[in-house]
XYZ file of C-alpha atoms in Angstrom:
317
model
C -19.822 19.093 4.740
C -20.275 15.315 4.931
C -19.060 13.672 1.782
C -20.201 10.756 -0.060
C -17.376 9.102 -1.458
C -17.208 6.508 -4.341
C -14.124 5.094 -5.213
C -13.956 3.179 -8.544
C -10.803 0.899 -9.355
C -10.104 -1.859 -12.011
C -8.485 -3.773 -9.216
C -8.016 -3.472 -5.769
C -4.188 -1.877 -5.588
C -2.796 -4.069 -2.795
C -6.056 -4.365 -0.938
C -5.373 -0.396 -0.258
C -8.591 1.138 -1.647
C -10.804 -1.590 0.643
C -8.570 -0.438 3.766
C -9.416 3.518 2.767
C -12.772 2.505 2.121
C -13.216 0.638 5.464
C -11.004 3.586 7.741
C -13.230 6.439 6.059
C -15.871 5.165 7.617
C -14.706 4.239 10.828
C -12.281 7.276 11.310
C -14.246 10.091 10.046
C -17.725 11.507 9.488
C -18.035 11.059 5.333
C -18.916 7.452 3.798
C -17.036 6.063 1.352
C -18.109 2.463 -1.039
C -15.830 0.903 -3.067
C -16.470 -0.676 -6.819
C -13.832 -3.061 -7.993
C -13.936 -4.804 -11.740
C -11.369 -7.753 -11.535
C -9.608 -9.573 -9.540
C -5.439 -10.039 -10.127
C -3.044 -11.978 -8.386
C -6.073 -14.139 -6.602
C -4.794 -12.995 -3.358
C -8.655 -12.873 -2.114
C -8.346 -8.898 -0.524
C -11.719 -8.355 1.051
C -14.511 -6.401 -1.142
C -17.433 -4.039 -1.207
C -19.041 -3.682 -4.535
C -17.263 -6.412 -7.227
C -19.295 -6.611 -9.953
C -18.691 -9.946 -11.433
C -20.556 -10.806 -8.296
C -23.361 -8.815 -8.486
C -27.390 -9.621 -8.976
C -30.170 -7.004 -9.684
C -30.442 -5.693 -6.560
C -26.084 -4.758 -6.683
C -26.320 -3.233 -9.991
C -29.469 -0.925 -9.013
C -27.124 -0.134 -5.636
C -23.983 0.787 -8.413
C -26.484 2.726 -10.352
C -27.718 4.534 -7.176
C -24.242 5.240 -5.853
C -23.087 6.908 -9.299
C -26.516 9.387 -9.123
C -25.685 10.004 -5.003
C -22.138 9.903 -4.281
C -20.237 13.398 -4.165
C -16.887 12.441 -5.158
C -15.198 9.897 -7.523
C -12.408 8.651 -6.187
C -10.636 6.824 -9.589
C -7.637 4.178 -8.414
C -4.581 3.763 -11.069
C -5.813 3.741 -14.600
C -9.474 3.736 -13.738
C -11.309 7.494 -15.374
C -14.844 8.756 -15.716
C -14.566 6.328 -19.148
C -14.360 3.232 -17.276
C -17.262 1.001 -17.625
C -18.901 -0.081 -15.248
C -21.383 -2.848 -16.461
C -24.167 -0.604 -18.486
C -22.854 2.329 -16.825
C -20.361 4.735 -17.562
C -19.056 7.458 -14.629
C -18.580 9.981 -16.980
C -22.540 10.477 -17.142
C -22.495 11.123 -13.703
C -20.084 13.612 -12.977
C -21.611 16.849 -12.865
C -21.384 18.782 -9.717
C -18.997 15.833 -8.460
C -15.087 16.245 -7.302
C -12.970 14.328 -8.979
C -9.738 12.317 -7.596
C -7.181 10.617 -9.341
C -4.739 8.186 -7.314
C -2.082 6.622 -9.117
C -0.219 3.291 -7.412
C 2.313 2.882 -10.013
C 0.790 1.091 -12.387
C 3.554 0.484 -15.068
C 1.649 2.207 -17.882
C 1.548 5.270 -15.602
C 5.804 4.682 -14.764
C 6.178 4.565 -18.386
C 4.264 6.930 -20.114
C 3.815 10.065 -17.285
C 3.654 12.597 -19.823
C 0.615 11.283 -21.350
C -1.402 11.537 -17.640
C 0.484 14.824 -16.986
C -1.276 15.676 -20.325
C -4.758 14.370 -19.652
C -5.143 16.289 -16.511
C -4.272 19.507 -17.551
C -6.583 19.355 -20.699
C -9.383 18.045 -18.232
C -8.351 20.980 -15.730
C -8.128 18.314 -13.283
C -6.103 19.129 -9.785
C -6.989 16.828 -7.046
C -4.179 14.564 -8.190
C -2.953 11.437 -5.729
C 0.186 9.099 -5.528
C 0.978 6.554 -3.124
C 4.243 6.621 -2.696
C 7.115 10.170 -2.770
C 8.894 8.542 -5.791
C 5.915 8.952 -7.709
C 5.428 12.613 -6.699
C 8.841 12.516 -9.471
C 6.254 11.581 -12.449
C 3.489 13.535 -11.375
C 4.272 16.596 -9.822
C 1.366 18.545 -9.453
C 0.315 15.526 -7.121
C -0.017 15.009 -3.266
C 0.950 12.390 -1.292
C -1.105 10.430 -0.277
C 0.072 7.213 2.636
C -1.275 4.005 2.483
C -2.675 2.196 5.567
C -3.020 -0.819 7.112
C -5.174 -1.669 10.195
C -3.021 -1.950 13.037
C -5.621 -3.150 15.100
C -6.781 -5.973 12.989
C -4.560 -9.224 15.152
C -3.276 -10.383 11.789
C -0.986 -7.077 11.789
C 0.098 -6.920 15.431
C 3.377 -8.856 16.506
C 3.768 -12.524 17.975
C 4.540 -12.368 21.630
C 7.679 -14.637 22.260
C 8.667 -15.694 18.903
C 11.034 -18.223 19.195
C 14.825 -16.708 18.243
C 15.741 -19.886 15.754
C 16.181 -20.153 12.969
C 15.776 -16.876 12.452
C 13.104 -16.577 9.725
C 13.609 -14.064 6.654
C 10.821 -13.005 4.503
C 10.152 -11.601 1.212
C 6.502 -11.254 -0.335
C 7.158 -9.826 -4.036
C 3.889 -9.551 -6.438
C 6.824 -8.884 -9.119
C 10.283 -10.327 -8.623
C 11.246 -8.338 -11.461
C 10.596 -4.507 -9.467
C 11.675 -6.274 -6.215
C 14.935 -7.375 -6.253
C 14.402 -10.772 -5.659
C 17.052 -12.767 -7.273
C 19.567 -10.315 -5.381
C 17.658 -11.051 -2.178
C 18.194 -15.106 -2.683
C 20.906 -15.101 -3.888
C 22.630 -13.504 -1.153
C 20.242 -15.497 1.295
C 21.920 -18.754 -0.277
C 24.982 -17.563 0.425
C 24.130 -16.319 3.903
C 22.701 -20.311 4.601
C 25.665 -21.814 3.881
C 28.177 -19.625 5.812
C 26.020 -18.744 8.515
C 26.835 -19.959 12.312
C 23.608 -19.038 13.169
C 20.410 -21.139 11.705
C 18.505 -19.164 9.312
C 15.984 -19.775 6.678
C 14.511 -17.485 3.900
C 10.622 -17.417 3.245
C 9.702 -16.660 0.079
C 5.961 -15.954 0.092
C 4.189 -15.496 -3.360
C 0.981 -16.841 -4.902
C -0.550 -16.654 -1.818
C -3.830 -15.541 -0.002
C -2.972 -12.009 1.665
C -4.597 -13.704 4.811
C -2.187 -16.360 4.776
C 0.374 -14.325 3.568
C -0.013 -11.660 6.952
C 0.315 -14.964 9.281
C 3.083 -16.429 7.871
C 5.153 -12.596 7.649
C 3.738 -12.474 11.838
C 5.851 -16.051 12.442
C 9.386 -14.032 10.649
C 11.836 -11.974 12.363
C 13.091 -9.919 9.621
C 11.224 -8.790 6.394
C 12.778 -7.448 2.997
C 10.735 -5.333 0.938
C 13.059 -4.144 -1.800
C 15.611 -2.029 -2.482
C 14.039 0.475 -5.499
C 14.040 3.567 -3.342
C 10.844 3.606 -2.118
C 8.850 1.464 0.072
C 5.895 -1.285 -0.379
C 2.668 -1.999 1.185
C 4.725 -4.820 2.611
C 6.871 -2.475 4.430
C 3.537 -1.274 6.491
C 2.470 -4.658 6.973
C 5.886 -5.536 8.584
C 6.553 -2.577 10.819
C 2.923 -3.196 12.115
C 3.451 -6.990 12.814
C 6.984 -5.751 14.986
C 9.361 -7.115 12.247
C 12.588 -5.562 11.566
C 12.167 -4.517 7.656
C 14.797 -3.602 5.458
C 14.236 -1.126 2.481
C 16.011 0.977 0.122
C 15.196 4.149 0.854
C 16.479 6.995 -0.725
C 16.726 10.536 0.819
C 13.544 11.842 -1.424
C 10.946 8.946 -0.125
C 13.211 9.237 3.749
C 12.683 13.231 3.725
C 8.873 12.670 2.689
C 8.004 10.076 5.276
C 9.764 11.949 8.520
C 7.467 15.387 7.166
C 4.334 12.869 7.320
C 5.302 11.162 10.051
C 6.582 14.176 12.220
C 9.518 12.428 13.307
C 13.524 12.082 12.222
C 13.759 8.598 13.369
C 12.069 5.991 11.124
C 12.212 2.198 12.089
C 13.625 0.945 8.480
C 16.720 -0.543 8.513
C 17.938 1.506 5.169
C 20.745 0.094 2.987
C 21.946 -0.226 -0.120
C 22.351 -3.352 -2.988
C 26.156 -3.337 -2.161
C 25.582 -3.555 1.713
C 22.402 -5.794 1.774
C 24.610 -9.161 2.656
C 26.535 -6.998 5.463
C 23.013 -5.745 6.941
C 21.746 -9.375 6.838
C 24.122 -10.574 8.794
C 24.423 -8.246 11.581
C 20.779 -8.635 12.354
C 20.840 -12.310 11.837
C 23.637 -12.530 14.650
C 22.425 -9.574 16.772
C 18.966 -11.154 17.918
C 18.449 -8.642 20.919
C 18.807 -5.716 17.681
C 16.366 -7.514 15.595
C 13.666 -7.136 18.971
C 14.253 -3.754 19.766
C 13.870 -2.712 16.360
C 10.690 -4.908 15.775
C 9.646 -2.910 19.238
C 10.449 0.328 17.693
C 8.242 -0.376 14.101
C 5.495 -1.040 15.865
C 5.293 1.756 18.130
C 5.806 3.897 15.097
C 2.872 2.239 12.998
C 0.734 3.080 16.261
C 2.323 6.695 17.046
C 2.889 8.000 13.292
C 1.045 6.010 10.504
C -2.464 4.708 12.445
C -5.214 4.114 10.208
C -6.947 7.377 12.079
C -4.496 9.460 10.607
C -3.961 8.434 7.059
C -7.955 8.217 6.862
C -8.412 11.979 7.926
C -5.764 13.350 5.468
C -7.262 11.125 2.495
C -10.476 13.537 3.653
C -8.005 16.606 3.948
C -6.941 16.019 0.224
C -9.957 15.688 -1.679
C -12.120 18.021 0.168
């Protein structure tokens, strides 16, 4: 059965539910549209269906997709009560599969109980996180990977990157869930003892576009070190970069079952043994290559868009 799919978010979650959206319907044989409400964080993520910017003829499509489509697909907080100019999903939803996917928005970290809650009342089961950790909050859940296209030249890796100074990056959306005043701190430190020239780049506030090419120009990429891993940490491994994470063994033992392989490209540590991990790649230029080498061959062998696409079918069907 070919499936029409409409997903329905407040905002975009990392420009992930435009990248679904887009891979659904290059990758498989259902369609898939995507209606956003707001924009947050202005870091311009491509669209489908934003209302603030439609005319006539966009809200008769909305209305049209809402009688058509056979499956809501509802990002973080977004339900069947969301509104959706004059329109409300829940009038829709007869004979229609229903999908929640929860990004870990911090009403859903804080208050699990109450979702737990809501979809057992509604009898609901085709339940969706996006990363293990939150598999913790909602357990009746799947996991469901992000994606990032690997083919798009904004994620593949710079040919020849110069080896100095070697260029550190960090691209938090919330310093406060990232770790980011451990990260430059120790990066001040690391500046003025290095022997070897290295700079930190701090990216925020910035256009994802921009923000992809100036991760491409870095040799090494933090994420953070909460356990779990960011849409960062796809974007990195994609580009070649060697990208450090905190991973602990629940999110490490959920991403080699996806990925059907033990070895993972992440350079895993700890808080107490970021500074020591730092360094050694910093000094060990030939390490920071072959591990770049080795992220990017896994983004293309274990994690391509194809993939991820056809389970996101797999799941809600």
């Amino acid at each position: 059965m070919i499936m029409r799919i409409l997903m329905i978010a407040i905002n975009d979650p990392a420009g992930t539910a435009i990248e679904f959206t887009k891979a659904i319907n290059r990758y498989t044989h259902h369609t898939c549209r995507l209606i956003t409400k707001e924009i947050r964080y202005n870091f311009m993520f491509e669209k489908d269906i934003h209302l603030p910017w439609l005319d006539q003829d966009g809200w008769g499509e909305v209305e049209s997709l809402l009688k058509e489509s056979d499956v809501f697909h509802f990002h973080m907080t977004a339900d069947e009560y969301t509104e959706l100019g004059p329109f409300l999903p829940k009038d829709y939803v007869k004979g229609k599969r229903i999908v929640h996917h929860h990004h870990g928005h911090p009403d859903f970290r804080g208050n699990p109980g109450k979702y737990r809650e809501k979809y057992k009342k509604l009898g609901r089961s085709n339940l969706l996180v996006s990363t293990p950790d939150l598999l913790k909050l909602l357990p009746q859940a799947k996991w469901q990977p992000n994606l990032v296209p690997i083919e798009d030249p904004l994620y593949s890796p710079i040919k020849n990157k110069p080896e100095h100074p070697v260029l550190i990056c960090h691209s938090p959306t919330r310093k406060d869930l990232k770790n980011t005043d451990e990260f430059i701190q120790i990066m001040n430190e690391i500046g003025n003892s290095s022997q070897t020239p290295v700079k930190m780049r701090l990216i925020e506030n910035t256009a994802h576009k921009e923000c992809l090419n100036l991760k491409r120009q870095c040799h090494i990429l933090f994420d953070h070190l909460q356990g779990y891993f960011g849409v960062t940490s796809l974007e990195g491994l994609s580009q070649g970069l060697c990208v450090i994470a905190g991973l602990d063994e629940w999110n490490i033992q959920h991403i080699k079952i996806f990925a059907r392989t033990t070895q993972l490209p992440w350079v895993i540590t700890t808080p107490p043994e970021l500074e020591k991990q730092l360094n050694i790649l910093i000094n060990d230029p030939d390490k920071v290559k072959e591990i770049g080498r080795e992220s990017r061959e896994f983004m293309e062998k274990n994690w391509s868009p194809r993939k991820v696409s056809e389970q996101l079918v797999e799941q809600i069907q």
